[in-house]
CSV table of C-alpha atoms and ligand atoms in Angstrom, one decimal:
chain,number,residue,atom,x,y,z
A,263,MET,CA,0.0,0.0,0.0
A,264,ASN,CA,3.0,2.3,0.3
A,265,ILE,CA,4.0,2.5,-3.3
A,266,LEU,CA,1.6,3.9,-5.9
A,267,ALA,CA,0.6,1.3,-8.5
A,268,ILE,CA,1.6,3.8,-11.2
A,269,ASN,CA,5.2,3.6,-9.7
A,270,GLY,CA,5.2,-0.2,-9.6
A,271,GLY,CA,3.4,-0.8,-6.2
A,272,GLU,CA,0.4,-2.9,-5.5
A,273,LYS,CA,-3.1,-1.8,-6.6
A,274,VAL,CA,-5.7,-1.0,-4.0
A,275,ARG,CA,-7.9,-3.6,-5.7
A,276,THR,CA,-7.7,-6.0,-8.6
A,277,LYS,CA,-11.1,-7.8,-8.4
A,278,PRO,CA,-13.4,-6.3,-10.9
A,279,PHE,CA,-16.3,-4.1,-9.7
A,280,PRO,CA,-19.8,-5.6,-9.9
A,281,ALA,CA,-21.9,-5.1,-13.0
A,282,TYR,CA,-24.7,-2.7,-13.4
A,283,ASN,CA,-27.3,-5.0,-14.8
A,284,THR,CA,-31.0,-3.9,-14.6
A,285,ILE,CA,-32.3,-6.7,-16.8
A,286,GLY,CA,-34.0,-9.6,-15.1
A,287,LYS,CA,-36.9,-12.1,-15.1
A,288,GLU,CA,-39.4,-9.4,-15.7
A,289,GLU,CA,-37.8,-8.2,-19.0
A,290,GLU,CA,-37.3,-11.9,-20.0
A,291,GLU,CA,-41.0,-12.6,-19.6
A,292,ALA,CA,-42.0,-9.4,-21.3
A,293,THR,CA,-39.8,-10.3,-24.3
A,294,LEU,CA,-41.2,-13.8,-24.5
A,295,ARG,CA,-44.8,-12.4,-24.4
A,296,VAL,CA,-44.1,-10.4,-27.5
A,297,LEU,CA,-42.1,-13.1,-29.3
A,298,ARG,CA,-44.9,-15.6,-28.7
A,299,SER,CA,-47.5,-13.2,-30.1
A,300,GLY,CA,-45.6,-13.0,-33.3
A,301,LYS,CA,-46.2,-9.2,-33.4
A,302,LEU,CA,-42.8,-7.7,-33.2
A,303,SER,CA,-44.0,-4.4,-34.5
A,304,THR,CA,-47.4,-3.5,-35.9
A,305,TYR,CA,-46.7,0.1,-37.1
A,306,LEU,CA,-48.0,1.1,-40.5
A,307,GLY,CA,-46.7,4.2,-42.3
A,308,THR,CA,-50.1,5.0,-43.8
A,309,TRP,CA,-53.2,6.4,-42.2
A,310,HIS,CA,-54.6,3.5,-40.3
A,311,ASP,CA,-55.3,2.4,-36.6
A,312,ASP,CA,-51.7,1.1,-36.5
A,313,PHE,CA,-50.2,4.4,-37.5
A,314,TYR,CA,-49.5,5.0,-33.8
A,315,GLY,CA,-47.8,1.6,-33.1
A,316,GLY,CA,-48.7,-1.7,-31.4
A,317,THR,CA,-50.1,-2.5,-28.0
A,318,GLU,CA,-46.7,-2.5,-26.2
A,319,VAL,CA,-45.6,0.8,-27.7
A,320,GLN,CA,-48.9,2.5,-26.8
A,321,ALA,CA,-49.0,1.0,-23.3
A,322,LEU,CA,-45.4,2.2,-22.7
A,323,GLU,CA,-46.4,5.7,-23.8
A,324,ARG,CA,-49.5,5.8,-21.6
A,325,GLU,CA,-47.4,4.5,-18.6
A,326,TRP,CA,-44.7,7.1,-19.3
A,327,GLU,CA,-47.3,9.9,-19.4
A,328,LEU,CA,-48.7,8.8,-16.0
A,329,PHE,CA,-45.3,8.4,-14.3
A,330,PHE,CA,-43.9,11.7,-15.5
A,331,GLY,CA,-47.2,13.7,-15.3
A,332,VAL,CA,-47.1,14.8,-18.9
A,333,LYS,CA,-49.8,14.9,-21.5
A,334,HIS,CA,-48.0,13.2,-24.4
A,335,ALA,CA,-45.2,10.6,-24.4
A,336,ILE,CA,-44.0,9.6,-27.9
A,337,SER,CA,-41.7,6.6,-28.2
A,338,VAL,CA,-38.9,6.6,-30.7
A,339,ASN,CA,-36.0,4.4,-31.6
A,340,SER,CA,-33.4,6.7,-29.9
A,341,ALA,CA,-33.1,9.9,-28.0
A,342,THR,CA,-31.1,11.1,-31.0
A,343,SER,CA,-34.2,10.6,-33.2
A,344,GLY,CA,-36.2,12.3,-30.5
A,345,LEU,CA,-34.0,15.4,-30.7
A,346,TYR,CA,-34.2,15.5,-34.5
A,347,ALA,CA,-38.0,15.1,-34.4
A,348,ALA,CA,-38.3,17.9,-31.8
A,349,VAL,CA,-36.3,20.3,-34.0
A,350,GLY,CA,-38.6,19.4,-36.9
A,351,ALA,CA,-41.8,19.7,-34.9
A,352,LEU,CA,-40.8,23.2,-33.8
A,353,GLY,CA,-40.8,24.4,-37.4
A,354,ILE,CA,-37.1,25.2,-37.5
A,355,GLN,CA,-35.9,26.2,-40.9
A,356,ALA,CA,-32.7,26.4,-42.8
A,357,GLY,CA,-30.5,29.3,-41.6
A,358,ASP,CA,-32.3,29.6,-38.2
A,359,GLU,CA,-30.0,29.5,-35.2
A,360,ILE,CA,-30.3,27.2,-32.2
A,361,ILE,CA,-28.3,27.8,-29.1
A,362,VAL,CA,-26.8,24.6,-27.8
A,363,SER,CA,-24.4,23.3,-25.1
A,364,PRO,CA,-20.8,22.4,-26.0
A,365,TYR,CA,-20.7,19.9,-23.1
A,366,THR,CA,-23.0,17.0,-24.0
A,367,MET,CA,-23.3,14.0,-26.2
A,368,SER,CA,-22.9,15.2,-29.8
A,369,ALA,CA,-26.5,14.7,-30.9
A,370,SER,CA,-27.9,17.4,-28.6
A,371,ALA,CA,-26.1,19.9,-31.0
A,372,THR,CA,-26.2,18.0,-34.3
A,373,ALA,CA,-30.0,18.0,-34.1
A,374,ALA,CA,-30.0,21.6,-35.3
A,375,LEU,CA,-28.1,20.8,-38.5
A,376,ILE,CA,-30.6,18.1,-39.7
A,377,TYR,CA,-33.1,20.9,-40.5
A,378,GLY,CA,-30.4,23.2,-41.9
A,379,ALA,CA,-30.2,25.3,-38.7
A,380,ILE,CA,-26.9,26.5,-37.3
A,381,ALA,CA,-25.7,25.3,-33.9
A,382,ILE,CA,-24.5,28.3,-31.8
A,383,PHE,CA,-22.5,27.3,-28.7
A,384,ALA,CA,-22.8,29.1,-25.4
A,385,ASP,CA,-20.7,28.4,-22.3
A,386,ILE,CA,-21.7,26.4,-19.3
A,387,GLU,CA,-22.0,27.1,-15.5
A,388,GLU,CA,-19.1,26.3,-13.3
A,389,ASP,CA,-21.2,24.7,-10.6
A,390,TYR,CA,-23.7,22.7,-12.6
A,391,TYR,CA,-22.2,22.2,-16.1
A,392,CYS,CA,-25.5,23.2,-17.8
A,393,LEU,CA,-25.8,26.1,-20.3
A,394,ASP,CA,-25.1,29.5,-18.6
A,395,ILE,CA,-28.2,31.7,-19.0
A,396,GLU,CA,-26.2,34.9,-19.3
A,397,ASP,CA,-24.1,33.5,-22.1
A,398,ILE,CA,-27.1,32.2,-23.9
A,399,GLU,CA,-28.5,35.8,-23.9
A,400,ARG,CA,-25.2,37.1,-25.3
A,401,LYS,CA,-25.5,34.6,-28.2
A,402,ILE,CA,-29.1,35.5,-29.2
A,403,THR,CA,-29.5,37.2,-32.6
A,404,SER,CA,-32.4,38.0,-34.8
A,405,LYS,CA,-32.0,34.5,-36.3
A,406,THR,CA,-32.2,32.6,-33.0
A,407,LYS,CA,-35.3,30.4,-32.8
A,408,ALA,CA,-34.7,27.8,-30.1
A,409,ILE,CA,-32.4,26.5,-27.4
A,410,ILE,CA,-31.5,22.9,-26.8
A,411,ILE,CA,-30.8,22.7,-23.0
A,412,VAL,CA,-29.2,19.6,-21.5
A,413,ASP,CA,-29.7,18.4,-18.0
A,414,ILE,CA,-26.2,17.1,-18.0
A,415,PHE,CA,-25.0,14.4,-15.7
A,416,GLY,CA,-28.5,14.2,-14.3
A,417,GLY,CA,-28.7,17.7,-12.8
A,418,VAL,CA,-31.3,20.2,-13.9
A,419,HIS,CA,-30.7,23.5,-15.8
A,420,ASP,CA,-31.6,26.9,-14.4
A,421,ASN,CA,-35.2,26.5,-15.4
A,422,LYS,CA,-36.7,29.7,-14.0
A,423,ARG,CA,-34.3,32.0,-15.7
A,424,LEU,CA,-34.4,29.9,-18.9
A,425,LEU,CA,-38.2,30.2,-19.2
A,426,ALA,CA,-38.0,33.9,-18.5
A,427,LEU,CA,-35.4,34.3,-21.2
A,428,ALA,CA,-37.4,32.2,-23.7
A,429,GLU,CA,-40.4,34.4,-23.1
A,430,LYS,CA,-38.5,37.6,-23.5
A,431,TYR,CA,-37.1,36.6,-26.9
A,432,ASN,CA,-39.9,34.3,-28.0
A,433,LEU,CA,-37.7,31.2,-28.2
A,434,LYS,CA,-38.7,27.5,-28.1
A,435,ILE,CA,-36.9,25.1,-25.8
A,436,ILE,CA,-36.0,21.5,-26.2
A,437,GLU,CA,-34.9,19.8,-23.0
A,438,ASP,CA,-32.5,17.0,-23.4
A,439,SER,CA,-33.0,14.9,-20.3
A,440,ALA,CA,-31.4,11.7,-21.5
A,441,GLN,CA,-29.3,11.7,-18.4
A,442,ALA,CA,-31.9,12.9,-15.9
A,443,PRO,CA,-35.0,10.6,-15.9
A,444,GLY,CA,-37.1,10.1,-12.8
A,445,VAL,CA,-36.0,13.1,-10.6
A,446,LYS,CA,-37.8,16.4,-10.0
A,447,TYR,CA,-37.2,20.1,-10.2
A,448,GLU,CA,-39.7,21.7,-7.7
A,449,ASP,CA,-42.8,19.5,-8.2
A,450,LYS,CA,-42.2,18.5,-11.8
A,451,TYR,CA,-40.1,15.8,-13.4
A,452,ILE,CA,-37.0,17.0,-15.1
A,453,GLY,CA,-37.6,16.6,-18.9
A,454,THR,CA,-41.2,18.0,-18.6
A,455,LEU,CA,-40.1,21.6,-17.9
A,456,CYS,CA,-39.9,23.0,-21.4
A,457,ASP,CA,-41.7,22.8,-24.8
A,458,ILE,CA,-40.4,19.4,-25.6
A,459,GLY,CA,-38.4,17.0,-23.5
A,460,ILE,CA,-36.3,13.9,-24.5
A,461,TYR,CA,-35.3,10.8,-22.6
A,462,SER,CA,-33.0,8.0,-23.8
A,463,LEU,CA,-33.3,4.2,-23.3
A,464,ASN,CA,-30.0,3.3,-24.7
A,465,TYR,CA,-27.8,0.6,-23.0
A,466,HIS,CA,-25.8,3.2,-21.0
A,467,LYS,CA,-28.6,5.1,-19.4
A,468,HIS,CA,-30.4,4.6,-16.0
A,469,ILE,CA,-33.0,2.3,-17.6
A,470,HIS,CA,-32.8,0.9,-21.1
A,471,SER,CA,-34.3,-1.3,-23.8
A,472,GLY,CA,-31.0,-1.7,-25.7
A,473,GLU,CA,-31.9,1.3,-27.8
A,474,GLY,CA,-34.8,3.7,-27.6
A,475,GLY,CA,-36.0,7.1,-26.7
A,476,ILE,CA,-39.1,8.9,-25.4
A,477,ILE,CA,-40.2,12.4,-26.3
A,478,VAL,CA,-42.6,14.3,-24.0
A,479,THR,CA,-44.7,17.4,-24.4
A,480,ASN,CA,-47.8,19.0,-23.0
A,481,ASP,CA,-48.7,20.6,-26.4
A,482,ASP,CA,-51.2,18.8,-28.5
A,483,GLU,CA,-50.1,20.4,-31.8
A,484,LEU,CA,-46.4,19.5,-31.2
A,485,ALA,CA,-47.4,16.0,-30.2
A,486,HIS,CA,-49.3,15.6,-33.4
A,487,LYS,CA,-46.3,16.7,-35.5
A,488,LEU,CA,-43.9,14.6,-33.6
A,489,ARG,CA,-46.0,11.5,-34.3
A,490,LEU,CA,-46.1,12.4,-38.0
A,491,ILE,CA,-42.3,12.9,-38.2
A,492,ARG,CA,-41.8,9.6,-36.4
A,493,ASN,CA,-43.7,7.6,-39.0
A,494,HIS,CA,-43.5,8.9,-42.6
A,495,GLY,CA,-45.7,12.0,-42.1
A,496,GLU,CA,-45.7,13.0,-45.7
A,497,ALA,CA,-47.5,9.8,-46.6
A,498,VAL,CA,-50.4,10.4,-44.3
A,499,LEU,CA,-51.0,14.1,-44.3
A,500,GLY,CA,-53.3,14.0,-47.3
A,501,ALA,CA,-55.4,11.1,-46.0
A,502,LYS,CA,-55.7,12.8,-42.6
A,503,GLY,CA,-57.0,15.9,-44.3
A,504,PHE,CA,-54.6,18.8,-43.7
A,505,THR,CA,-56.0,22.3,-43.4
A,506,CYS,CA,-53.3,24.7,-44.3
A,507,LYS,CA,-50.0,24.8,-46.1
A,508,GLU,CA,-48.1,25.7,-42.9
A,509,GLU,CA,-48.9,22.2,-41.7
A,510,LEU,CA,-46.6,20.7,-44.4
A,511,ASN,CA,-43.5,22.4,-43.0
A,512,ASN,CA,-40.9,19.8,-41.9
A,513,MET,CA,-43.4,17.0,-42.2
A,514,VAL,CA,-41.0,14.9,-44.3
A,515,GLY,CA,-41.2,11.8,-42.2
A,516,PHE,CA,-38.6,9.3,-41.0
A,517,ASN,CA,-38.9,5.8,-39.5
A,518,TYR,CA,-38.1,6.5,-35.9
A,519,ARG,CA,-40.4,3.7,-34.6
A,520,MET,CA,-39.7,1.6,-31.6
A,521,THR,CA,-40.3,-2.2,-31.8
A,522,GLU,CA,-42.8,-4.1,-29.5
A,523,ILE,CA,-40.0,-6.0,-27.8
A,524,GLU,CA,-38.1,-2.8,-26.9
A,525,ALA,CA,-41.4,-1.2,-25.6
A,526,ALA,CA,-42.2,-4.3,-23.5
A,527,ILE,CA,-38.8,-4.2,-22.0
A,528,ALA,CA,-39.0,-0.5,-21.4
A,529,ARG,CA,-42.3,-0.9,-19.5
A,530,GLU,CA,-40.6,-3.2,-17.0
A,531,GLN,CA,-37.6,-0.9,-16.8
A,532,LEU,CA,-39.8,2.1,-16.0
A,533,LYS,CA,-41.2,0.2,-13.0
A,534,LYS,CA,-37.6,-0.2,-11.7
A,535,LEU,CA,-36.6,3.4,-12.2
A,536,PRO,CA,-37.5,4.8,-8.7
A,537,ALA,CA,-35.6,2.1,-6.9
A,538,LEU,CA,-32.6,2.5,-9.2
A,539,ILE,CA,-32.5,6.3,-8.6
A,540,LYS,CA,-32.8,5.8,-4.9
A,541,GLN,CA,-29.8,3.5,-4.8
A,542,ARG,CA,-27.8,5.9,-6.9
A,543,LEU,CA,-28.6,8.7,-4.5
A,544,LYS,CA,-27.7,6.6,-1.5
A,545,ASN,CA,-24.3,5.6,-3.1
A,546,VAL,CA,-23.6,9.3,-4.0
A,547,ALA,CA,-24.3,10.4,-0.4
A,548,TYR,CA,-21.9,7.7,0.8
A,549,LEU,CA,-19.1,8.7,-1.6
A,550,ASN,CA,-19.7,12.5,-1.1
A,551,GLU,CA,-19.1,12.0,2.6
A,552,LYS,CA,-15.8,10.2,2.2
A,553,LEU,CA,-14.4,12.0,-0.9
A,554,SER,CA,-15.1,15.4,0.6
A,555,GLN,CA,-12.3,14.6,3.1
A,556,ILE,CA,-9.8,14.7,0.3
A,557,PRO,CA,-8.8,18.4,0.1
A,558,CYS,CA,-8.3,18.6,-3.7
A,559,LEU,CA,-11.7,17.3,-4.5
A,560,LYS,CA,-15.0,19.2,-4.5
A,561,ILE,CA,-18.2,17.3,-4.4
A,562,PRO,CA,-21.1,18.4,-6.7
A,563,LYS,CA,-23.5,21.1,-5.9
A,564,ILE,CA,-27.2,20.5,-6.4
A,565,ARG,CA,-29.4,23.3,-7.7
A,566,GLU,CA,-31.9,24.7,-5.3
A,567,ASN,CA,-35.3,23.0,-5.2
A,568,SER,CA,-34.2,20.1,-7.3
A,569,GLN,CA,-33.0,16.5,-7.2
A,570,HIS,CA,-30.2,15.0,-9.2
A,571,ALA,CA,-30.2,11.7,-11.1
A,572,PHE,CA,-26.4,11.2,-11.1
A,573,TYR,CA,-25.9,9.7,-14.5
A,574,VAL,CA,-22.2,10.3,-13.6
A,575,HIS,CA,-20.8,11.7,-10.3
A,576,PRO,CA,-19.0,14.9,-11.2
A,577,LEU,CA,-16.2,16.1,-9.0
A,578,GLN,CA,-14.0,19.2,-9.3
A,579,PHE,CA,-10.3,18.9,-8.9
A,580,ASP,CA,-8.2,21.7,-7.5
A,581,GLU,CA,-4.7,21.8,-8.9
A,582,ASN,CA,-3.6,24.6,-6.6
A,583,ILE,CA,-4.2,22.4,-3.6
A,584,ALA,CA,-2.9,19.1,-5.1
A,585,LYS,CA,0.1,20.7,-6.8
A,586,VAL,CA,-0.2,18.3,-9.6
A,587,HIS,CA,-2.3,18.4,-12.7
A,588,ARG,CA,-5.7,16.7,-12.6
A,589,ASP,CA,-4.6,14.2,-15.4
A,590,THR,CA,-1.5,13.2,-13.5
A,591,PHE,CA,-3.6,12.6,-10.4
A,592,ILE,CA,-6.4,10.7,-12.1
A,593,ASP,CA,-4.0,8.5,-14.1
A,594,ALA,CA,-2.6,7.4,-10.8
A,595,VAL,CA,-6.0,6.7,-9.2
A,596,LYS,CA,-7.0,4.7,-12.3
A,597,LYS,CA,-4.0,2.5,-11.9
A,598,GLU,CA,-5.1,1.6,-8.3
A,599,LEU,CA,-8.5,0.4,-9.5
A,600,PRO,CA,-10.0,-2.5,-11.5
A,601,ARG,CA,-12.3,-2.5,-14.4
A,602,THR,CA,-16.1,-2.9,-14.0
A,603,LEU,CA,-17.9,-6.0,-15.2
A,604,LEU,CA,-20.4,-6.2,-18.1
A,605,ARG,CA,-21.0,-2.8,-19.6
A,606,GLU,CA,-17.4,-1.5,-19.8
A,607,GLU,CA,-15.4,-4.7,-19.4
A,608,SER,CA,-12.1,-3.2,-20.1
A,609,GLU,CA,-12.5,0.2,-18.4
A,610,VAL,CA,-11.9,1.8,-15.1
A,611,LEU,CA,-15.0,4.0,-14.9
A,612,LEU,CA,-13.1,7.2,-14.1
A,613,SER,CA,-12.5,10.0,-16.5
A,614,TYR,CA,-10.8,13.4,-17.0
A,615,GLY,CA,-13.7,15.7,-17.9
A,616,TYR,CA,-16.4,14.5,-20.1
A,617,ALA,CA,-16.9,14.8,-23.9
A,618,LYS,CA,-14.5,17.2,-25.7
A,619,PRO,CA,-16.3,20.6,-26.2
A,620,LEU,CA,-18.3,20.0,-29.3
A,621,TYR,CA,-17.3,23.0,-31.2
A,622,MET,CA,-13.8,21.5,-31.4
A,623,LEU,CA,-15.1,18.6,-33.6
A,624,PRO,CA,-13.8,18.6,-37.1
A,625,MET,CA,-17.3,19.0,-38.5
A,626,TYR,CA,-17.6,22.4,-36.9
A,627,GLN,CA,-14.0,23.5,-37.2
A,628,GLU,CA,-14.0,22.8,-40.9
A,629,ARG,CA,-17.7,23.8,-41.4
A,630,ILE,CA,-18.6,20.6,-43.3
A,631,ALA,CA,-21.8,18.7,-42.5
A,632,PHE,CA,-23.8,18.0,-45.7
A,633,GLY,CA,-21.1,19.2,-47.9
A,634,GLU,CA,-20.9,22.9,-46.9
A,635,TYR,CA,-24.6,22.9,-45.9
A,636,PRO,CA,-25.9,24.3,-43.6
A,637,PHE,CA,-22.8,26.2,-42.5
A,638,ASN,CA,-22.8,28.1,-45.9
A,639,LEU,CA,-26.0,29.8,-44.6
A,640,SER,CA,-24.0,31.5,-41.8
A,641,ASP,CA,-20.7,33.2,-41.3
A,642,VAL,CA,-20.2,31.6,-37.9
A,643,ASP,CA,-16.5,30.5,-37.4
A,644,TYR,CA,-16.2,27.8,-34.8
A,645,LYS,CA,-12.4,28.4,-34.7
A,646,ASN,CA,-13.3,31.7,-32.8
A,647,VAL,CA,-15.8,30.2,-30.4
A,648,LYS,CA,-14.7,31.0,-26.8
A,649,CYS,CA,-16.2,29.1,-24.0
A,650,PRO,CA,-13.6,29.4,-21.3
A,651,VAL,CA,-15.5,27.6,-18.5
A,652,VAL,CA,-16.1,24.5,-20.5
A,653,GLU,CA,-12.5,24.4,-21.7
A,654,ASP,CA,-11.2,24.8,-18.1
A,655,MET,CA,-13.6,22.1,-16.8
A,656,HIS,CA,-12.7,19.7,-19.6
A,657,TYR,CA,-9.0,20.1,-19.6
A,658,ASN,CA,-8.2,21.0,-16.0
A,659,ARG,CA,-10.9,20.6,-13.4
A,660,LEU,CA,-13.7,18.2,-14.0
A,661,VAL,CA,-13.5,14.5,-12.9
A,662,THR,CA,-16.4,12.1,-13.7
A,663,HIS,CA,-16.9,8.6,-12.5
A,664,GLU,CA,-19.6,6.0,-12.3
A,665,PHE,CA,-18.7,4.1,-9.1
A,666,MET,CA,-22.1,5.1,-7.7
A,667,ARG,CA,-24.1,2.8,-10.0
A,668,PRO,CA,-26.5,0.4,-8.3
A,669,GLY,CA,-24.8,-2.9,-7.7
A,670,MET,CA,-21.8,-1.2,-6.0
A,671,LEU,CA,-21.6,-2.1,-2.3
A,672,GLU,CA,-20.2,0.1,0.4
A,673,SER,CA,-17.2,-2.2,0.5
A,674,ASP,CA,-16.7,-1.6,-3.2
A,675,MET,CA,-17.0,2.2,-2.8
A,676,ASP,CA,-14.5,2.0,0.1
A,677,ASP,CA,-11.9,0.8,-2.3
A,678,VAL,CA,-12.6,3.7,-4.6
A,679,VAL,CA,-12.1,6.1,-1.7
A,680,LYS,CA,-8.9,4.2,-0.6
A,681,ALA,CA,-7.5,4.7,-4.1
A,682,PHE,CA,-8.2,8.5,-4.1
A,683,LYS,CA,-6.7,8.8,-0.5
A,684,LYS,CA,-3.6,6.8,-1.4
A,685,VAL,CA,-2.9,9.0,-4.4
A,686,TRP,CA,-3.6,12.1,-2.3
A,687,GLU,CA,-1.2,11.0,0.4
A,688,HIS,CA,1.5,10.1,-2.1
A,689,ARG,CA,1.0,13.0,-4.5
A,690,ASP,CA,4.6,14.2,-4.1
A,691,GLU,CA,5.7,10.9,-5.7
A,692,LEU,CA,3.9,11.7,-8.9
A,693,GLU,CA,5.8,13.0,-11.9
A,694,HIS,CA,5.2,16.7,-12.3
B,184,LIG,C1,-27.3,9.4,-24.5
B,184,LIG,C2,-27.6,10.8,-24.8
B,184,LIG,C3,-28.2,11.1,-26.0
B,184,LIG,C4,-28.5,10.2,-27.1
B,184,LIG,O1,-29.2,9.1,-26.7
B,184,LIG,P1,-29.5,7.9,-27.8
B,184,LIG,O2,-30.7,7.2,-27.2
B,184,LIG,O3,-28.3,7.0,-27.7
B,184,LIG,O4,-29.7,8.5,-29.1
B,184,LIG,C5,-28.5,12.5,-26.2
B,184,LIG,N1,-28.2,13.4,-25.3
B,184,LIG,C6,-27.6,13.1,-24.1
B,184,LIG,C7,-27.3,14.2,-23.1
B,184,LIG,C8,-27.2,11.8,-23.8
B,184,LIG,O5,-26.6,11.5,-22.7
């Protein structure tokens, strides 16, 4: 224990951490029920009773509406599809601008480009990593039509100020809550706070059906459009009897449909969500208490009047206290710890920062998406984008890990804490 693993000493632990596996008997039975029925999907892309999907798909949607207290839940094959459909339903057009976060999974920004809109990046908040409302306001122009806000890591954005800003400038808001299902801001579920909200059911999320997504809205008209975009809208608008030309805008449909097996699995997963969140919160409380004793680490703040879903557990690293760079310190902690079973077999679930700030992707830097389109509709130069907070977080300060997933016991988390403590105590032995 006295020599750091990175310097040839023994690791704190070699036995892999337990798997996060939420799939059990219930999902197995649900899958068999669908398989035996022979109806793996009953969607039809024409105007018909089956236009809205089969029994499992529709049951999932009604159950989601009840759980989240929202008028419409619309299932799709991924949260990415959900984001694309949301931009379409809001009537976004080529050359419009959408303000997006640079610190998120790429699709939360790419969604703008699909309809020819331009993604404009604003900076994030130091404490919560969500879009900074003041910087959003600085980035608003006469072309701005919408904001895609992300409840990153499972914590909610500054909703009160965002809604006030949206009203002042007449902007629509899409809430990407892929990482924040099942927790509340004031008395409402995160994801239901804006015009349209999106959840993900991919393998890495709190609950999953392999792949999948759910869109939510309280607006009947938007729900109608979202369902059209999901399932070949252009093929049914005539039969449904459209009333005005405006209704045609962006109604070029896709096939974003969820299968019956995915829906049946998602129904069982939804039942498990409250217990899974509770376990995560319990684990986070345990880790917060222990990790806050390490002087160079700052545990996450939680926004007033809100809960946090802790998709990851974000910590802030203080180089001035540690006297080594974050990356050097984290490299050493990683060497002390084992991989985690099942989902990321080969990985130690500990990272420097999160995803690289999105405006640094070659697509933006070189302004090439669909050829030059849609960037040729704008003179935005992503080489000049300055978001100092996100860059400092990503390259110097933020540490994220997933050692709080359900399945981790206190004894497992104790090893995580031991690894951080060992590196803290031996930090002078790290290469500077
Ligand atoms: C996972 C994720 C998505 C995309 O979800 P998919 O279902 O894989 O398309 C979008 N936004 C955020 C913030 C995510 O974490």
